[in-house]
XYZ file of C-alpha atoms in Angstrom:
739
model
C 6.894 -77.927 62.372
C 3.353 -79.228 61.823
C 2.324 -77.885 65.234
C 3.749 -74.467 64.367
C 1.824 -74.362 61.083
C -1.332 -75.545 62.823
C -0.993 -72.743 65.360
C -0.486 -70.197 62.561
C -3.497 -71.381 60.556
C -5.697 -71.572 63.674
C -4.779 -68.059 64.791
C -5.517 -66.569 61.367
C -8.823 -68.387 60.815
C -10.223 -67.883 64.331
C -9.127 -64.242 64.479
C -10.786 -63.370 61.180
C -13.994 -65.186 62.107
C -14.194 -63.034 65.251
C -13.202 -59.829 63.417
C -15.860 -60.420 60.764
C -18.378 -61.206 63.507
C -17.700 -57.850 65.147
C -18.028 -56.233 61.722
C -21.464 -57.798 61.297
C -22.519 -56.382 64.670
C -21.183 -52.938 63.686
C -23.440 -53.010 60.620
C -26.434 -54.073 62.732
C -26.027 -51.779 65.759
C -24.480 -48.634 64.288
C -26.067 -45.243 65.039
C -29.118 -44.900 62.776
C -29.238 -42.217 60.125
C -32.838 -40.974 60.364
C -35.098 -40.283 57.421
C -35.839 -36.941 59.093
C -34.768 -34.854 62.084
C -37.892 -33.015 63.248
C -38.900 -30.416 65.824
C -40.680 -32.218 68.670
C -43.864 -30.172 68.989
C -44.458 -28.950 65.448
C -42.973 -31.703 63.274
C -40.947 -29.115 61.347
C -38.237 -30.864 59.313
C -34.753 -29.755 60.370
C -32.639 -32.240 58.391
C -33.293 -35.165 56.071
C -31.320 -38.363 55.564
C -30.102 -36.952 52.260
C -28.826 -33.836 54.062
C -26.787 -35.945 56.497
C -25.365 -38.335 53.877
C -24.575 -35.554 51.407
C -23.088 -33.555 54.282
C -20.690 -36.425 54.901
C -19.658 -36.241 51.231
C -19.166 -32.474 51.567
C -17.010 -33.020 54.660
C -14.948 -35.552 52.698
C -14.507 -33.141 49.788
C -13.012 -30.350 51.922
C -10.427 -32.765 53.317
C -12.425 -34.749 55.873
C -10.027 -36.060 58.490
C -7.326 -33.672 57.266
C -9.369 -30.726 58.624
C -9.866 -31.355 62.317
C -11.384 -34.668 63.320
C -14.681 -36.479 63.826
C -15.067 -39.008 66.670
C -11.370 -38.363 67.402
C -10.076 -39.534 64.014
C -8.187 -36.972 61.952
C -5.786 -34.057 62.192
C -4.806 -32.120 65.296
C -4.959 -28.393 64.463
C -8.667 -27.651 64.063
C -11.090 -28.905 66.732
C -12.775 -32.251 66.830
C -16.040 -31.167 65.242
C -18.112 -33.699 67.189
C -16.751 -32.605 70.576
C -16.928 -28.935 69.638
C -20.548 -29.228 68.482
C -21.613 -31.018 71.678
C -19.886 -28.508 73.955
C -21.200 -25.415 72.137
C -24.702 -26.856 72.030
C -24.636 -27.630 75.755
C -23.290 -24.182 76.702
C -25.858 -22.422 74.483
C -28.800 -24.306 76.015
C -27.580 -23.832 79.594
C -26.931 -20.113 79.100
C -30.349 -19.714 77.500
C -32.013 -21.329 80.507
C -29.845 -19.270 82.888
C -31.354 -16.074 81.454
C -34.321 -16.765 83.698
C -31.969 -15.862 86.557
C -30.563 -12.840 84.652
C -27.074 -14.292 84.418
C -24.993 -16.910 82.609
C -24.777 -20.555 83.570
C -21.215 -20.179 84.885
C -22.312 -17.499 87.360
C -25.112 -19.556 88.905
C -24.800 -21.114 92.344
C -24.115 -24.822 92.668
C -27.735 -25.815 93.275
C -29.104 -24.009 90.213
C -26.248 -25.330 88.080
C -27.042 -28.885 89.129
C -30.732 -28.446 88.314
C -30.089 -27.043 84.840
C -27.427 -29.630 84.120
C -29.805 -32.464 85.065
C -32.425 -30.947 82.753
C -29.897 -30.749 79.912
C -28.767 -34.346 80.398
C -32.376 -35.511 80.263
C -32.931 -33.589 77.011
C -29.743 -34.544 75.194
C -29.082 -38.112 76.341
C -32.636 -39.402 75.922
C -32.812 -41.344 72.658
C -35.693 -39.903 70.625
C -35.114 -42.037 67.530
C -38.430 -43.598 66.494
C -37.847 -46.970 64.861
C -41.290 -46.964 63.232
C -41.106 -43.528 61.613
C -37.283 -43.460 61.459
C -37.212 -39.917 62.797
C -35.289 -38.099 65.519
C -37.241 -35.451 67.418
C -35.477 -32.397 68.829
C -36.644 -29.959 71.507
C -37.101 -26.267 70.793
C -34.080 -25.440 72.989
C -31.825 -27.794 71.051
C -33.163 -26.506 67.744
C -32.082 -22.988 68.704
C -28.662 -24.350 69.661
C -28.434 -26.127 66.297
C -29.127 -22.838 64.492
C -26.439 -21.125 66.564
C -23.925 -23.896 65.830
C -24.794 -23.839 62.141
C -24.024 -20.124 61.928
C -20.763 -20.620 63.846
C -19.407 -23.531 61.808
C -20.581 -22.050 58.511
C -18.582 -18.896 59.202
C -15.461 -20.953 59.969
C -15.519 -22.716 56.604
C -16.719 -19.792 54.513
C -14.617 -17.021 56.061
C -11.633 -19.142 57.148
C -9.982 -19.437 60.534
C -6.238 -18.926 60.893
C -6.016 -20.644 64.287
C -7.639 -23.737 62.794
C -5.478 -23.488 59.635
C -8.651 -23.353 57.536
C -8.259 -21.201 54.452
C -10.643 -18.441 53.461
C -13.549 -19.583 51.275
C -12.839 -23.248 51.952
C -16.553 -23.801 51.397
C -18.935 -21.057 50.295
C -21.943 -22.866 48.816
C -24.793 -22.210 51.291
C -26.525 -25.523 50.538
C -23.323 -27.498 51.090
C -22.713 -25.612 54.335
C -26.163 -26.596 55.579
C -25.556 -30.217 54.603
C -22.126 -30.194 56.268
C -23.730 -28.985 59.485
C -26.331 -31.742 59.192
C -23.554 -34.320 59.173
C -21.755 -32.678 62.100
C -25.039 -32.629 64.025
C -25.521 -36.360 63.387
C -22.011 -37.232 64.614
C -22.694 -35.239 67.799
C -26.144 -36.789 68.252
C -24.620 -40.294 68.096
C -21.938 -39.266 70.605
C -24.350 -37.683 73.089
C -27.467 -39.877 72.896
C -27.756 -43.167 74.760
C -28.020 -46.413 72.851
C -31.408 -48.116 73.189
C -31.725 -49.811 76.596
C -28.256 -48.630 77.656
C -26.811 -45.893 79.860
C -24.018 -44.983 77.438
C -23.955 -43.383 73.997
C -23.416 -44.941 70.577
C -19.744 -43.930 70.970
C -19.459 -45.355 74.518
C -19.684 -41.851 76.031
C -16.860 -40.410 73.922
C -15.980 -37.524 73.980
C -15.430 -36.609 77.618
C -17.949 -33.810 78.202
C -18.837 -33.148 81.878
C -21.791 -30.883 81.002
C -23.823 -33.864 79.728
C -22.203 -36.528 81.934
C -20.251 -38.040 79.059
C -17.773 -39.854 81.283
C -15.753 -42.993 80.744
C -17.849 -46.167 80.941
C -17.330 -49.004 83.388
C -16.566 -51.414 80.541
C -13.734 -49.176 79.307
C -12.185 -49.131 82.778
C -12.605 -52.883 83.324
C -11.164 -53.911 79.972
C -8.277 -51.453 80.348
C -7.313 -53.082 83.630
C -7.608 -56.563 82.173
C -5.470 -55.595 79.168
C -2.627 -54.529 81.479
C -2.879 -57.789 83.445
C -2.784 -59.805 80.212
C 0.145 -57.742 78.962
C 2.219 -58.608 82.031
C 1.144 -62.265 81.923
C 2.051 -62.827 78.287
C 5.310 -60.870 78.547
C 6.344 -63.364 81.199
C 5.207 -66.360 79.124
C 6.890 -65.126 75.942
C 10.128 -64.251 77.739
C 10.233 -67.740 79.271
C 9.526 -69.303 75.872
C 12.223 -67.199 74.220
C 14.891 -68.000 76.791
C 13.981 -71.695 76.557
C 14.107 -71.926 72.777
C 16.266 -69.184 71.288
C 19.428 -71.285 71.327
C 17.797 -74.333 69.694
C 18.518 -73.396 66.105
C 20.952 -75.370 64.021
C 24.565 -74.480 64.707
C 26.384 -73.091 61.690
C 30.046 -72.464 61.158
C 30.120 -68.799 60.289
C 31.668 -68.407 56.826
C 34.964 -66.560 56.728
C 34.079 -64.862 53.467
C 30.898 -63.273 52.170
C 28.667 -66.008 50.652
C 26.941 -63.380 48.498
C 30.002 -61.594 47.184
C 29.654 -63.088 43.718
C 26.081 -61.965 43.114
C 25.607 -60.481 39.661
C 23.220 -57.664 38.810
C 20.523 -59.057 36.492
C 18.575 -57.054 33.883
C 15.307 -57.178 35.849
C 17.090 -56.014 38.999
C 18.678 -53.157 37.122
C 15.170 -52.221 35.941
C 14.106 -51.940 39.589
C 16.900 -49.492 40.459
C 15.004 -46.503 39.056
C 12.393 -47.052 41.792
C 15.014 -46.005 44.362
C 15.469 -42.670 42.571
C 11.748 -41.907 42.629
C 11.444 -43.103 46.227
C 14.219 -40.681 47.220
C 12.357 -37.821 45.542
C 9.130 -38.824 47.308
C 10.926 -38.856 50.671
C 12.283 -35.345 50.113
C 8.883 -34.071 48.945
C 7.184 -35.633 51.975
C 9.608 -33.891 54.345
C 9.170 -30.512 52.612
C 5.390 -30.859 52.888
C 5.796 -31.877 56.531
C 7.715 -28.680 57.238
C 4.972 -26.584 55.626
C 2.232 -28.539 57.418
C 3.725 -28.197 60.896
C 4.345 -24.481 60.309
C 0.616 -23.998 59.773
C 0.197 -24.804 63.485
C 1.934 -21.542 64.422
C 0.998 -19.337 61.448
C -2.327 -20.725 60.271
C -2.656 -19.110 56.841
C 0.951 -18.403 55.898
C 4.504 -19.712 55.722
C 6.903 -17.181 57.278
C 4.693 -14.317 56.116
C 3.814 -15.697 52.669
C 0.091 -16.454 52.493
C 0.207 -19.758 50.651
C -3.098 -21.127 51.974
C -4.883 -19.866 48.850
C -2.933 -22.383 46.785
C -1.704 -24.984 49.277
C -3.956 -24.951 52.343
C -3.208 -27.068 55.391
C -5.709 -29.718 54.287
C -3.746 -30.214 51.051
C -0.246 -30.249 52.522
C -1.211 -32.618 55.343
C -2.999 -34.918 52.891
C 0.069 -35.091 50.683
C 2.438 -35.419 53.648
C 0.656 -38.445 55.141
C -0.154 -40.037 51.787
C 3.402 -39.747 50.483
C 4.651 -41.491 53.631
C 2.490 -44.505 52.786
C 3.440 -44.293 49.102
C 7.205 -44.234 49.515
C 7.335 -46.793 52.314
C 5.059 -49.221 50.460
C 6.944 -48.590 47.188
C 10.229 -49.380 48.947
C 8.981 -52.695 50.248
C 7.422 -53.623 46.904
C 10.633 -52.694 45.062
C 12.583 -54.835 47.530
C 10.361 -57.792 46.664
C 10.969 -57.286 42.948
C 14.692 -56.762 43.481
C 15.256 -59.853 45.625
C 12.904 -62.157 43.692
C 15.555 -63.345 41.184
C 17.904 -64.103 44.099
C 15.171 -66.273 45.629
C 14.483 -68.265 42.453
C 18.016 -68.188 41.093
C 16.709 -67.331 37.634
C 15.916 -64.351 35.451
C 12.425 -64.079 33.963
C 12.879 -61.605 31.125
C 9.191 -60.829 30.637
C 9.212 -59.402 34.153
C 11.116 -56.347 32.948
C 7.957 -55.262 31.108
C 5.950 -55.727 34.304
C 8.507 -53.797 36.366
C 8.406 -50.883 33.919
C 4.602 -50.937 33.819
C 4.427 -50.818 37.625
C 6.916 -47.948 37.652
C 4.799 -45.890 35.243
C 1.642 -46.813 37.191
C 3.301 -45.645 40.413
C 4.061 -42.243 38.892
C 0.538 -41.907 37.506
C -1.069 -42.879 40.832
C 1.111 -40.551 42.904
C 0.801 -37.514 40.650
C -2.797 -38.181 39.616
C -4.089 -38.690 43.157
C -2.256 -35.614 44.452
C -3.711 -33.440 41.692
C -7.167 -34.921 42.234
C -6.992 -34.177 45.959
C -6.004 -30.585 45.238
C -8.953 -30.212 42.837
C -11.344 -31.790 45.331
C -10.347 -29.613 48.281
C -10.656 -26.504 46.115
C -14.222 -27.602 45.205
C -13.577 -27.988 41.473
C -15.201 -31.452 41.409
C -18.749 -32.637 41.979
C -19.181 -34.782 45.088
C -19.369 -38.075 43.170
C -16.433 -37.135 40.931
C -14.518 -36.182 44.055
C -15.133 -39.651 45.545
C -13.637 -41.357 42.495
C -10.881 -38.946 41.449
C -10.460 -36.426 44.269
C -10.297 -36.670 48.054
C -12.067 -39.472 49.940
C -11.455 -37.648 53.220
C -10.074 -40.504 55.309
C -6.607 -40.312 56.821
C -3.999 -42.549 55.121
C -6.447 -43.477 52.349
C -7.393 -40.050 51.049
C -6.837 -40.880 47.392
C -9.910 -41.218 45.185
C -11.478 -44.598 44.470
C -10.167 -44.706 40.864
C -6.586 -44.351 42.092
C -7.244 -47.028 44.731
C -8.427 -49.455 42.061
C -5.451 -48.682 39.833
C -3.109 -49.281 42.758
C -4.913 -52.564 43.477
C -4.361 -53.703 39.878
C -0.672 -52.903 40.244
C -0.487 -54.915 43.454
C -2.050 -57.934 41.756
C 0.627 -57.751 39.062
C 3.316 -57.426 41.763
C 1.949 -60.494 43.565
C 1.978 -62.542 40.347
C 5.548 -61.553 39.493
C 7.089 -62.099 42.936
C 5.064 -65.266 43.562
C 6.344 -66.792 40.333
C 9.911 -66.601 41.659
C 8.950 -67.863 45.108
C 6.945 -70.831 43.772
C 9.860 -71.805 41.523
C 12.142 -71.815 44.574
C 9.626 -73.773 46.712
C 9.560 -76.538 44.098
C 13.227 -77.177 44.784
C 11.973 -78.662 48.086
C 15.109 -77.740 50.033
C 15.532 -76.451 53.599
C 14.178 -73.030 52.557
C 10.707 -74.434 51.764
C 9.077 -73.378 55.052
C 10.606 -69.911 54.933
C 9.540 -69.423 51.319
C 6.027 -70.691 52.021
C 5.400 -68.098 54.729
C 6.942 -65.481 52.412
C 4.502 -66.514 49.660
C 1.581 -66.237 52.105
C 2.632 -62.729 53.141
C 3.050 -61.629 49.510
C -0.407 -62.897 48.591
C -1.917 -61.299 51.714
C -0.404 -57.928 50.791
C -2.163 -58.087 47.448
C -5.437 -59.401 48.852
C -5.922 -57.224 51.929
C -5.401 -53.975 50.047
C -8.852 -54.550 48.548
C -10.454 -54.204 51.988
C -10.257 -50.475 51.287
C -12.822 -50.963 48.508
C -15.441 -52.577 50.751
C -17.416 -49.390 51.373
C -19.188 -47.027 49.009
C -19.717 -43.323 48.503
C -22.678 -43.203 50.901
C -21.566 -45.781 53.467
C -21.901 -44.739 57.098
C -18.981 -43.554 59.200
C -18.805 -46.665 61.469
C -18.703 -48.947 58.412
C -16.062 -46.845 56.655
C -13.877 -46.726 59.765
C -14.155 -50.514 60.156
C -12.853 -51.199 56.651
C -10.383 -48.306 56.748
C -8.576 -49.889 59.658
C -8.544 -53.213 57.885
C -6.415 -51.454 55.294
C -4.284 -49.219 57.511
C -3.765 -51.700 60.355
C -3.959 -55.166 58.765
C -2.371 -54.325 55.419
C 0.411 -52.027 56.619
C 0.996 -53.061 60.233
C -0.003 -56.705 59.748
C 0.992 -58.514 56.596
C 3.609 -56.029 55.432
C 5.346 -56.583 58.768
C 5.205 -60.366 58.305
C 6.656 -59.845 54.827
C 9.477 -57.716 56.239
C 10.278 -60.240 58.970
C 10.510 -63.094 56.478
C 12.573 -61.098 53.971
C 15.148 -60.249 56.648
C 15.209 -63.886 57.798
C 15.745 -65.006 54.190
C 18.571 -62.525 53.681
C 20.349 -63.720 56.834
C 19.860 -67.347 55.809
C 21.503 -66.620 52.452
C 24.411 -65.064 54.332
C 24.725 -68.395 56.238
C 24.262 -66.513 59.516
C 21.207 -68.625 60.335
C 20.101 -71.890 58.763
C 17.182 -71.724 56.343
C 15.369 -74.391 58.369
C 15.665 -72.416 61.609
C 14.756 -69.172 59.818
C 11.576 -70.800 58.499
C 10.530 -72.142 61.896
C 11.217 -68.825 63.622
C 9.399 -66.844 60.895
C 6.215 -68.911 61.152
C 6.315 -68.724 64.965
C 6.922 -64.953 64.870
C 4.067 -64.437 62.407
C 1.769 -66.496 64.645
C 2.657 -64.497 67.753
C 2.308 -61.178 65.975
C -0.982 -61.964 64.228
C -2.462 -63.448 67.423
C -2.671 -59.895 68.723
C -2.490 -57.975 65.472
C -5.616 -59.166 63.667
C -8.083 -58.551 66.503
C -5.930 -55.663 67.704
C -7.397 -53.808 64.713
C -10.393 -53.119 66.939
C -8.430 -50.829 69.263
C -8.851 -48.149 66.582
C -12.637 -48.525 66.835
C -13.426 -48.187 70.541
C -15.445 -44.983 70.134
C -16.478 -45.073 66.460
C -20.136 -45.967 66.819
C -19.190 -49.589 67.559
C -20.559 -52.002 70.191
C -18.861 -52.633 73.551
C -17.528 -55.880 72.114
C -15.046 -53.804 70.099
C -13.688 -52.318 73.342
C -13.401 -55.736 75.013
C -11.627 -57.467 72.132
C -9.636 -54.421 71.034
C -8.262 -53.745 74.523
C -7.383 -57.397 75.114
C -5.679 -58.153 71.831
C -4.007 -54.780 71.267
C -2.201 -55.442 74.566
C -0.976 -58.738 73.079
C 0.417 -56.776 70.095
C 2.882 -55.136 72.477
C 4.097 -58.435 73.968
C 6.616 -59.449 71.243
C 7.915 -55.872 71.099
C 9.234 -56.209 74.661
C 11.871 -58.637 73.374
C 13.302 -56.174 70.858
C 16.339 -55.743 73.117
C 17.362 -59.303 72.286
C 16.988 -58.554 68.562
C 19.138 -55.436 68.902
C 21.814 -57.424 70.738
C 21.795 -60.210 68.144
C 22.061 -57.770 65.228
C 24.895 -55.984 66.991
C 26.696 -59.288 67.575
C 26.393 -60.054 63.864
C 28.586 -57.093 63.039
C 31.302 -58.388 65.359
C 31.093 -62.016 64.220
C 33.228 -61.801 61.059
C 35.229 -59.128 59.280
C 33.192 -59.301 56.069
C 29.977 -58.436 57.937
C 31.275 -54.871 58.233
C 30.283 -54.511 54.602
C 26.665 -54.658 55.789
C 27.158 -52.345 58.766
C 24.714 -49.612 57.769
C 21.844 -51.807 56.571
C 22.120 -53.684 59.886
C 22.302 -50.391 61.800
C 18.995 -49.395 60.204
C 17.526 -52.771 61.216
C 18.751 -52.098 64.771
C 16.988 -48.724 64.654
C 13.822 -50.510 63.519
C 14.001 -52.770 66.572
C 14.525 -49.782 68.883
C 11.622 -47.800 67.434
C 9.454 -50.909 67.365
C 9.886 -51.058 71.119
C 9.528 -47.315 71.751
C 7.206 -46.142 68.973
C 4.929 -49.145 68.518
C 5.408 -50.581 72.009
C 5.748 -47.834 74.633
C 4.072 -44.958 72.767
C 1.566 -47.338 71.182
C 0.472 -48.778 74.512
C 0.348 -45.234 75.892
C -2.770 -44.673 73.780
C -4.077 -48.245 73.300
C -6.037 -49.002 76.508
C -9.608 -47.656 76.355
C -9.095 -45.627 79.550
C -6.199 -43.807 77.872
C -7.640 -43.438 74.381
C -10.911 -42.112 75.790
C -9.114 -38.959 76.948
C -6.225 -38.616 74.477
C -7.487 -39.875 71.113
C -6.615 -37.299 68.468
C -4.247 -35.324 70.689
C -0.496 -34.908 70.131
C 0.085 -38.150 72.030
C -1.322 -39.828 68.916
C 1.169 -37.868 66.793
C 3.990 -39.209 68.987
C 2.954 -42.776 68.200
C 2.328 -41.985 64.520
C 5.755 -40.473 63.887
C 7.825 -42.957 65.892
C 5.967 -46.001 64.563
C 5.363 -44.976 60.947
C 8.790 -43.511 60.261
C 10.777 -45.064 63.094
C 9.663 -48.596 62.235
C 8.376 -48.730 58.671
C 10.379 -45.824 57.285
C 13.660 -47.029 58.788
C 12.902 -50.549 57.590
C 12.275 -49.272 54.072
C 15.586 -47.425 54.149
C 17.318 -50.561 55.428
C 15.830 -52.527 52.532
C 17.107 -49.988 50.011
C 20.592 -50.188 51.488
C 20.689 -53.989 51.636
C 19.611 -54.217 47.971
C 22.244 -51.710 46.896
C 24.892 -53.382 49.061
C 24.302 -56.839 47.556
C 24.901 -55.664 44.028
C 27.275 -52.734 44.317
C 30.839 -53.612 43.325
C 32.526 -50.681 45.074
C 33.303 -49.609 48.609
C 30.837 -47.152 50.080
C 31.363 -43.651 51.386
C 30.169 -44.446 54.890
C 30.381 -40.825 56.059
C 27.082 -39.935 54.342
C 25.306 -42.942 55.842
C 26.747 -42.252 59.297
C 25.436 -38.686 59.210
C 22.095 -39.860 57.829
C 21.600 -42.576 60.442
C 22.419 -40.506 63.506
C 20.663 -37.355 62.299
C 17.471 -39.279 61.543
C 17.368 -40.979 64.935
C 18.501 -37.989 67.012
C 16.094 -35.734 65.107
C 13.178 -38.089 65.722
C 13.985 -38.270 69.439
C 14.253 -34.471 69.682
C 11.004 -33.980 67.748
C 9.181 -36.163 70.273
C 10.829 -35.058 73.529
C 11.028 -31.302 72.858
C 7.600 -30.827 71.279
C 5.075 -33.561 70.505
C 5.122 -35.422 73.825
C 5.044 -32.329 76.116
C 2.159 -30.845 74.103
C 0.361 -34.176 74.246
C 0.774 -34.390 78.027
C -0.601 -30.854 78.516
C -3.557 -31.683 76.257
C -4.184 -34.966 78.083
C -4.290 -33.195 81.449
C -6.738 -30.644 80.052
C -8.935 -33.346 78.540
C -9.066 -35.312 81.805
C -9.719 -32.339 84.082
C -11.938 -30.079 81.938
C -13.238 -32.006 78.951
C -12.049 -33.158 75.548
C -13.147 -30.084 73.611
C -10.911 -27.863 75.774
C -7.853 -29.952 74.828
C -8.438 -29.162 71.144
C -9.374 -25.488 71.554
C -7.203 -22.743 70.043
C -7.142 -21.039 73.443
C -4.911 -23.875 74.665
C -3.062 -24.634 71.429
C -2.102 -20.980 70.952
C -1.152 -20.374 74.574
C 2.452 -19.112 75.117
C 3.633 -22.450 76.539
C 2.262 -24.545 73.668
C 3.508 -22.074 71.070
C 7.007 -22.256 72.555
C 6.886 -26.052 72.410
C 5.743 -25.891 68.786
C 8.738 -23.722 67.870
C 11.073 -26.056 69.777
C 10.120 -28.757 67.311
C 12.339 -26.961 64.796
C 15.382 -28.401 66.579
C 14.365 -31.974 65.886
C 12.953 -31.176 62.455
C 16.184 -29.540 61.249
C 18.350 -32.409 62.488
C 15.940 -34.927 60.967
C 15.920 -33.091 57.625
C 19.731 -33.204 57.529
C 19.478 -36.974 57.911
C 16.989 -37.183 55.041
C 19.300 -35.083 52.862
C 22.312 -37.324 53.440
C 20.349 -40.546 53.012
C 18.785 -39.447 49.731
C 22.095 -38.028 48.499
C 23.770 -41.376 49.114
C 20.909 -43.397 47.637
C 20.657 -41.331 44.460
C 24.417 -41.309 43.831
C 24.776 -45.057 44.488
C 21.729 -45.892 42.359
C 22.952 -43.791 39.429
C 26.342 -45.506 39.659
C 24.710 -48.939 39.424
C 22.429 -47.835 36.595
C 25.508 -46.867 34.584
C 27.196 -50.200 35.189
C 27.227 -52.728 32.391
C 25.593 -56.059 33.201
C 28.178 -58.844 32.878
């Protein structure tokens, strides 16, 4: 066991040293924000540093990543503003030069096209940033293109655009519009200008734009190939290791009766039950907002004829939809920790009831307060600084204002203290569960600690820095240590059922955490390939994100073992539906996180399809399929342990199959086909074309969008039955008297 712990500690320490080292390089080599952008010949000031930084704050206030995307990160309806700016600028300059031949660029012969294109590439890709004066100089031709782009983008946000699902008068202040365009210009400059002493841009030639020779770099191709080789190699090694060791656990005589049948509902556990009611309401609200959000893709300003964008624009509904997903899933896992803690320690700590109630009230305040603040921010009722703290930060999955983030962090610290107190008490017993409880304690403390990575940037931090810390939170906190926590909790539950020995469960949990984190920590970098980061991020991200997929290839064994559990003894049928949800988690872990995740993970793939509907495929099947299903399984296992009545399995049967069939239909009938069409367009024509309304509102794509209703309706039926069951069972247990 010492070797296993040594491997775990080594993986964590070495991985974070490397991750922090890459972070240091991101700070040092990020695209510079100039003091001034000037006209080359006259020195006329076009933009200042304040314009660009304030423009970023303006972009955040209107929804940021919830209104189109920048550098490929964000929503899918409106264009990627970086790619769109680059393409429009290039076309404007080329057409302006083509006037000398009395025609447009597209109508020129091949030779003239090549000459003008070479001239454009020389103008745009040459880095004119002066380190001494900290200025960027722009040619007269580009300055005219900037003015044309400014007029175009200003009209979109001031007048609205139904095809982009941008409401009328989203932003009308002329100064803010100018500053917003300054920020968009800077993101395009970084994506189209070569790094010093390099033949690729600050974003490693992303986006794909043939007009300026923004093509995939050699390093992206090389590291993509190596990642696939490493994937195959480590799948083979892990499979061999698994087959060699999976039967080496301690043999147990399976109990003929349920070892947990005499569990009694304690006062603190009863206090946790109300969380399940609120979580059910949050799930329903998230689905309703999802329906409204996806409908905006076919009727940009209205919902079946009702123009609701004045009150609930797309940027608001999508913000709430994605944020509520994180809220209810995280709340479910945290409630599970509070609910199972007394079972772990074997004691009731009465003062914890006060803490549980405080956290419950804090949860309501954070959810409602952040949602209202985001609505105020998007409707421009808040100043930019007030918006940062109480409104909309503008970054997908962490849109809530900084004040609400801090309040949530305080709540997490309290949660860590409460759950850890139970775990430490149990560890002191020094029995066979010590190893299992130790890794559980580590995961609990990590959940509390790593949430604060989201506070490591400020109001005026640069985009590369913000993205670096954002993915620490979204990837490491949610996909990393929460997943370790979930693995250990399930192992503990099965050990208490005497299905697996506590000693074996502890050894397997530490080994599993080591294998997962070996790829997961540095795999964070696969989100940062083209975010103004150095090539090192591509090399490490490609390599280690491939390793993330390795353990997911063995999910078939986990499905088989969970299925065999149900057939092992008659009393296990009592836990049929919680185990079915755990089986679904294993399936979606393989498909959503594994297959669909690796579909977009290699640099050669993500270069062309980042921010397309292929990303939405991964997001839905991994976020709901894995973490959502796991949260639902946790709710059911908690209720099953302490409920003293037989369940109406018909509701759960309908919920389980409708959720899974609906998710499959949603992907196969709509998201994946649209993503494939977009990917083909991006590869053959350029990234901006894959995000254009001309493609997204074509008859074929529109038909595929409407076909999503099939999956969405089935899925919604599943949500209805699950929440109906959960609410009715929770209310029943709340009414029960504690013996």
